[in-house]
Amino acid sequence: MTIDATDRRIINATQSGLPLAPAPYAVVAGWLGMSEGEVIDRLAAMQKKGVIRRIALAPNHYALGVIANGMSVWDVADDRAEALGSKVGALDFVSHCYLRPRALPDWPYNLFAMIHGHDRPEVEAKRTEVAALLGAASRASDILYSTRILKKTGLRLREGG
């Protein structure tokens, strides 16, 4: 899959995030000497082609006072994992939820869900909600708490690449 020079310029202009402005695409368009509509249309086309998976807000949970973050891991029945994962992922306190292959015998978990809260007791209470939602389909679970903040970044293009 290839992108043209204009798409590359749009990606380079937005790879560190959109500007905090009432009309962020208009600001980007101004930087690039394009129209706002052209920027929006090209981003949509790149998303449709799979060049861009999504455009999303990535809040700094710590700045918002949400300092307890736990990756809950679940061993759920394979034939129900996708449907249950969709339900878990729809919970407002889960920022991301995905399926991963097990690494038996040491790692039986196939469903992962990041739970956020103001403190660990709040995260544990939310984990109990997830357990209730999964019910008997969950055979085992655990939670791994974040111990440090890692810098999150999106796509980065190298110059000339």
PDB file of C-alpha atoms in Angstrom:
ATOM      1  CA  MET A   1       0.000   0.000   0.000  1.00  0.00           C
ATOM      2  CA  THR A   2       1.480   3.360  -0.982  1.00  0.00           C
ATOM      3  CA  ILE A   3       0.619   6.926  -0.130  1.00  0.00           C
ATOM      4  CA  ASP A   4       1.264  10.002  -2.212  1.00  0.00           C
ATOM      5  CA  ALA A   5       3.263  13.068  -1.195  1.00  0.00           C
ATOM      6  CA  THR A   6       0.164  14.966  -0.056  1.00  0.00           C
ATOM      7  CA  ASP A   7      -0.983  12.121   2.204  1.00  0.00           C
ATOM      8  CA  ARG A   8       2.544  11.928   3.611  1.00  0.00           C
ATOM      9  CA  ARG A   9       2.463  15.665   4.382  1.00  0.00           C
ATOM     10  CA  ILE A  10      -0.881  15.271   6.177  1.00  0.00           C
ATOM     11  CA  ILE A  11       0.457  12.361   8.241  1.00  0.00           C
ATOM     12  CA  ASN A  12       3.617  14.282   9.110  1.00  0.00           C
ATOM     13  CA  ALA A  13       1.550  17.316  10.153  1.00  0.00           C
ATOM     14  CA  THR A  14      -0.769  15.293  12.390  1.00  0.00           C
ATOM     15  CA  GLN A  15       1.459  12.519  13.760  1.00  0.00           C
ATOM     16  CA  SER A  16       2.035  14.382  17.030  1.00  0.00           C
ATOM     17  CA  GLY A  17      -1.671  15.070  17.407  1.00  0.00           C
ATOM     18  CA  LEU A  18      -4.248  17.480  16.135  1.00  0.00           C
ATOM     19  CA  PRO A  19      -4.072  21.079  17.328  1.00  0.00           C
ATOM     20  CA  LEU A  20      -6.346  21.981  20.228  1.00  0.00           C
ATOM     21  CA  ALA A  21      -8.572  24.366  18.301  1.00  0.00           C
ATOM     22  CA  PRO A  22     -12.286  24.645  17.501  1.00  0.00           C
ATOM     23  CA  ALA A  23     -11.537  23.592  13.887  1.00  0.00           C
ATOM     24  CA  PRO A  24      -8.367  21.455  14.051  1.00  0.00           C
ATOM     25  CA  TYR A  25      -8.587  20.245  10.451  1.00  0.00           C
ATOM     26  CA  ALA A  26      -8.791  23.849   9.246  1.00  0.00           C
ATOM     27  CA  VAL A  27      -5.604  24.623  11.182  1.00  0.00           C
ATOM     28  CA  VAL A  28      -3.833  21.631   9.602  1.00  0.00           C
ATOM     29  CA  ALA A  29      -5.128  22.694   6.199  1.00  0.00           C
ATOM     30  CA  GLY A  30      -3.681  26.169   6.769  1.00  0.00           C
ATOM     31  CA  TRP A  31      -0.288  24.687   7.621  1.00  0.00           C
ATOM     32  CA  LEU A  32      -0.313  22.695   4.391  1.00  0.00           C
ATOM     33  CA  GLY A  33      -1.884  25.234   2.038  1.00  0.00           C
ATOM     34  CA  MET A  34      -4.933  23.023   1.492  1.00  0.00           C
ATOM     35  CA  SER A  35      -8.654  23.293   2.169  1.00  0.00           C
ATOM     36  CA  GLU A  36     -10.167  21.865   5.337  1.00  0.00           C
ATOM     37  CA  GLY A  37     -12.418  19.627   3.223  1.00  0.00           C
ATOM     38  CA  GLU A  38      -9.446  18.181   1.341  1.00  0.00           C
ATOM     39  CA  VAL A  39      -7.652  17.309   4.600  1.00  0.00           C
ATOM     40  CA  ILE A  40     -10.777  15.647   5.993  1.00  0.00           C
ATOM     41  CA  ASP A  41     -11.469  13.777   2.734  1.00  0.00           C
ATOM     42  CA  ARG A  42      -7.882  12.519   2.457  1.00  0.00           C
ATOM     43  CA  LEU A  43      -7.816  11.359   6.093  1.00  0.00           C
ATOM     44  CA  ALA A  44     -11.114   9.535   5.535  1.00  0.00           C
ATOM     45  CA  ALA A  45      -9.770   7.908   2.366  1.00  0.00           C
ATOM     46  CA  MET A  46      -6.581   6.803   4.159  1.00  0.00           C
ATOM     47  CA  GLN A  47      -8.720   5.359   6.939  1.00  0.00           C
ATOM     48  CA  LYS A  48     -10.924   3.515   4.442  1.00  0.00           C
ATOM     49  CA  LYS A  49      -7.825   2.043   2.712  1.00  0.00           C
ATOM     50  CA  GLY A  50      -6.369   0.962   6.053  1.00  0.00           C
ATOM     51  CA  VAL A  51      -3.430   3.376   5.954  1.00  0.00           C
ATOM     52  CA  ILE A  52      -4.850   4.945   9.130  1.00  0.00           C
ATOM     53  CA  ARG A  53      -6.721   2.681  11.535  1.00  0.00           C
ATOM     54  CA  ARG A  54      -8.401   5.390  13.554  1.00  0.00           C
ATOM     55  CA  ILE A  55      -8.273   8.963  14.739  1.00  0.00           C
ATOM     56  CA  ALA A  56      -8.868   9.065  18.469  1.00  0.00           C
ATOM     57  CA  LEU A  57      -8.405  11.068  21.608  1.00  0.00           C
ATOM     58  CA  ALA A  58      -5.662   9.765  23.910  1.00  0.00           C
ATOM     59  CA  PRO A  59      -6.194  11.479  27.274  1.00  0.00           C
ATOM     60  CA  ASN A  60      -3.496  11.677  29.906  1.00  0.00           C
ATOM     61  CA  HIS A  61      -5.231   9.664  32.637  1.00  0.00           C
ATOM     62  CA  TYR A  62      -2.743  10.783  35.272  1.00  0.00           C
ATOM     63  CA  ALA A  63      -3.445  14.469  34.590  1.00  0.00           C
ATOM     64  CA  LEU A  64      -7.146  13.699  35.064  1.00  0.00           C
ATOM     65  CA  GLY A  65      -6.494  12.081  38.469  1.00  0.00           C
ATOM     66  CA  VAL A  66      -7.045   8.545  37.188  1.00  0.00           C
ATOM     67  CA  ILE A  67      -3.810   7.111  38.541  1.00  0.00           C
ATOM     68  CA  ALA A  68      -4.640   3.440  39.073  1.00  0.00           C
ATOM     69  CA  ASN A  69      -4.472   1.442  35.863  1.00  0.00           C
ATOM     70  CA  GLY A  70      -4.709  -2.310  35.725  1.00  0.00           C
ATOM     71  CA  MET A  71      -4.574  -4.667  32.773  1.00  0.00           C
ATOM     72  CA  SER A  72      -7.110  -7.297  33.689  1.00  0.00           C
ATOM     73  CA  VAL A  73      -6.531 -10.646  32.020  1.00  0.00           C
ATOM     74  CA  TRP A  74      -9.162 -13.343  31.650  1.00  0.00           C
ATOM     75  CA  ASP A  75      -9.269 -16.974  30.589  1.00  0.00           C
ATOM     76  CA  VAL A  76     -12.579 -17.163  28.760  1.00  0.00           C
ATOM     77  CA  ALA A  77     -14.087 -19.842  26.584  1.00  0.00           C
ATOM     78  CA  ASP A  78     -12.762 -19.383  23.051  1.00  0.00           C
ATOM     79  CA  ASP A  79     -16.169 -19.791  21.455  1.00  0.00           C
ATOM     80  CA  ARG A  80     -17.499 -16.852  23.510  1.00  0.00           C
ATOM     81  CA  ALA A  81     -14.401 -14.658  23.718  1.00  0.00           C
ATOM     82  CA  GLU A  82     -15.233 -12.280  20.867  1.00  0.00           C
ATOM     83  CA  ALA A  83     -18.806 -11.611  22.004  1.00  0.00           C
ATOM     84  CA  LEU A  84     -17.760 -11.213  25.639  1.00  0.00           C
ATOM     85  CA  GLY A  85     -14.828  -9.013  24.671  1.00  0.00           C
ATOM     86  CA  SER A  86     -17.204  -6.658  22.852  1.00  0.00           C
ATOM     87  CA  LYS A  87     -19.283  -6.331  26.011  1.00  0.00           C
ATOM     88  CA  VAL A  88     -16.255  -5.726  28.219  1.00  0.00           C
ATOM     89  CA  GLY A  89     -14.820  -3.216  25.748  1.00  0.00           C
ATOM     90  CA  ALA A  90     -18.078  -1.247  25.833  1.00  0.00           C
ATOM     91  CA  LEU A  91     -17.749  -0.565  29.588  1.00  0.00           C
ATOM     92  CA  ASP A  92     -16.996   3.112  30.212  1.00  0.00           C
ATOM     93  CA  PHE A  93     -14.061   2.360  32.511  1.00  0.00           C
ATOM     94  CA  VAL A  94     -12.272   0.081  29.998  1.00  0.00           C
ATOM     95  CA  SER A  95     -10.043   2.034  27.615  1.00  0.00           C
ATOM     96  CA  HIS A  96      -9.105  -0.916  25.438  1.00  0.00           C
ATOM     97  CA  CYS A  97      -9.979  -4.566  25.238  1.00  0.00           C
ATOM     98  CA  TYR A  98      -8.538  -7.206  22.949  1.00  0.00           C
ATOM     99  CA  LEU A  99      -7.992 -10.904  22.396  1.00  0.00           C
ATOM    100  CA  ARG A 100      -4.530 -12.478  22.435  1.00  0.00           C
ATOM    101  CA  PRO A 101      -3.384 -16.072  22.058  1.00  0.00           C
ATOM    102  CA  ARG A 102      -2.681 -18.026  25.205  1.00  0.00           C
ATOM    103  CA  ALA A 103       0.888 -19.109  26.031  1.00  0.00           C
ATOM    104  CA  LEU A 104       0.172 -22.414  27.751  1.00  0.00           C
ATOM    105  CA  PRO A 105       0.918 -23.751  30.231  1.00  0.00           C
ATOM    106  CA  ASP A 106       2.154 -20.571  31.930  1.00  0.00           C
ATOM    107  CA  TRP A 107      -0.272 -17.989  30.551  1.00  0.00           C
ATOM    108  CA  PRO A 108      -3.887 -19.188  30.144  1.00  0.00           C
ATOM    109  CA  TYR A 109      -5.376 -15.731  29.473  1.00  0.00           C
ATOM    110  CA  ASN A 110      -6.866 -14.747  26.133  1.00  0.00           C
ATOM    111  CA  LEU A 111      -8.953 -11.636  26.919  1.00  0.00           C
ATOM    112  CA  PHE A 112      -7.254  -8.419  28.045  1.00  0.00           C
ATOM    113  CA  ALA A 113      -9.011  -5.277  29.304  1.00  0.00           C
ATOM    114  CA  MET A 114      -7.348  -2.117  30.653  1.00  0.00           C
ATOM    115  CA  ILE A 115      -9.309  -0.801  33.634  1.00  0.00           C
ATOM    116  CA  HIS A 116      -8.804   2.729  34.961  1.00  0.00           C
ATOM    117  CA  GLY A 117      -9.663   4.226  38.345  1.00  0.00           C
ATOM    118  CA  HIS A 118      -8.613   6.821  40.891  1.00  0.00           C
ATOM    119  CA  ASP A 119      -7.115   4.163  43.152  1.00  0.00           C
ATOM    120  CA  ARG A 120      -6.630   0.395  43.289  1.00  0.00           C
ATOM    121  CA  PRO A 121      -9.791  -0.311  45.330  1.00  0.00           C
ATOM    122  CA  GLU A 122     -11.817   1.426  42.614  1.00  0.00           C
ATOM    123  CA  VAL A 123     -10.077  -0.654  39.922  1.00  0.00           C
ATOM    124  CA  GLU A 124     -10.743  -3.840  41.915  1.00  0.00           C
ATOM    125  CA  ALA A 125     -14.437  -2.922  42.203  1.00  0.00           C
ATOM    126  CA  LYS A 126     -14.573  -2.431  38.434  1.00  0.00           C
ATOM    127  CA  ARG A 127     -12.765  -5.725  37.945  1.00  0.00           C
ATOM    128  CA  THR A 128     -15.549  -7.348  39.986  1.00  0.00           C
ATOM    129  CA  GLU A 129     -18.055  -5.830  37.536  1.00  0.00           C
ATOM    130  CA  VAL A 130     -16.154  -7.382  34.623  1.00  0.00           C
ATOM    131  CA  ALA A 131     -16.105 -10.742  36.422  1.00  0.00           C
ATOM    132  CA  ALA A 132     -19.884 -10.555  36.901  1.00  0.00           C
ATOM    133  CA  LEU A 133     -20.363  -9.727  33.228  1.00  0.00           C
ATOM    134  CA  LEU A 134     -18.195 -12.679  32.151  1.00  0.00           C
ATOM    135  CA  GLY A 135     -19.803 -15.043  34.637  1.00  0.00           C
ATOM    136  CA  ALA A 136     -19.057 -18.740  34.251  1.00  0.00           C
ATOM    137  CA  ALA A 137     -17.358 -18.123  30.875  1.00  0.00           C
ATOM    138  CA  SER A 138     -14.326 -16.897  32.825  1.00  0.00           C
ATOM    139  CA  ARG A 139     -12.261 -19.721  34.254  1.00  0.00           C
ATOM    140  CA  ALA A 140      -9.446 -17.591  35.711  1.00  0.00           C
ATOM    141  CA  SER A 141      -8.277 -13.998  35.892  1.00  0.00           C
ATOM    142  CA  ASP A 142      -5.537 -11.746  37.166  1.00  0.00           C
ATOM    143  CA  ILE A 143      -4.637  -8.066  37.061  1.00  0.00           C
ATOM    144  CA  LEU A 144      -1.334  -6.391  36.305  1.00  0.00           C
ATOM    145  CA  TYR A 145      -0.993  -2.836  37.616  1.00  0.00           C
ATOM    146  CA  SER A 146       0.944  -0.097  35.850  1.00  0.00           C
ATOM    147  CA  THR A 147       4.036   0.941  37.756  1.00  0.00           C
ATOM    148  CA  ARG A 148       5.196   3.752  35.479  1.00  0.00           C
ATOM    149  CA  ILE A 149       3.981   5.967  32.676  1.00  0.00           C
ATOM    150  CA  LEU A 150       5.179   5.128  29.195  1.00  0.00           C
ATOM    151  CA  LYS A 151       5.039   7.755  26.488  1.00  0.00           C
ATOM    152  CA  LYS A 152       2.304   6.912  24.013  1.00  0.00           C
ATOM    153  CA  THR A 153       2.857   7.868  20.415  1.00  0.00           C
ATOM    154  CA  GLY A 154       1.057   7.284  17.194  1.00  0.00           C
ATOM    155  CA  LEU A 155       2.387   6.701  13.736  1.00  0.00           C
ATOM    156  CA  ARG A 156       5.797   8.191  13.012  1.00  0.00           C
ATOM    157  CA  LEU A 157       7.150   8.516   9.484  1.00  0.00           C
ATOM    158  CA  ARG A 158      10.848   8.872   8.884  1.00  0.00           C
ATOM    159  CA  GLU A 159      11.981  11.621   6.583  1.00  0.00           C
ATOM    160  CA  GLY A 160      12.595  10.221   3.124  1.00  0.00           C
ATOM    161  CA  GLY A 161      10.890   6.922   4.137  1.00  0.00           C
TER     162      GLY A 161
END
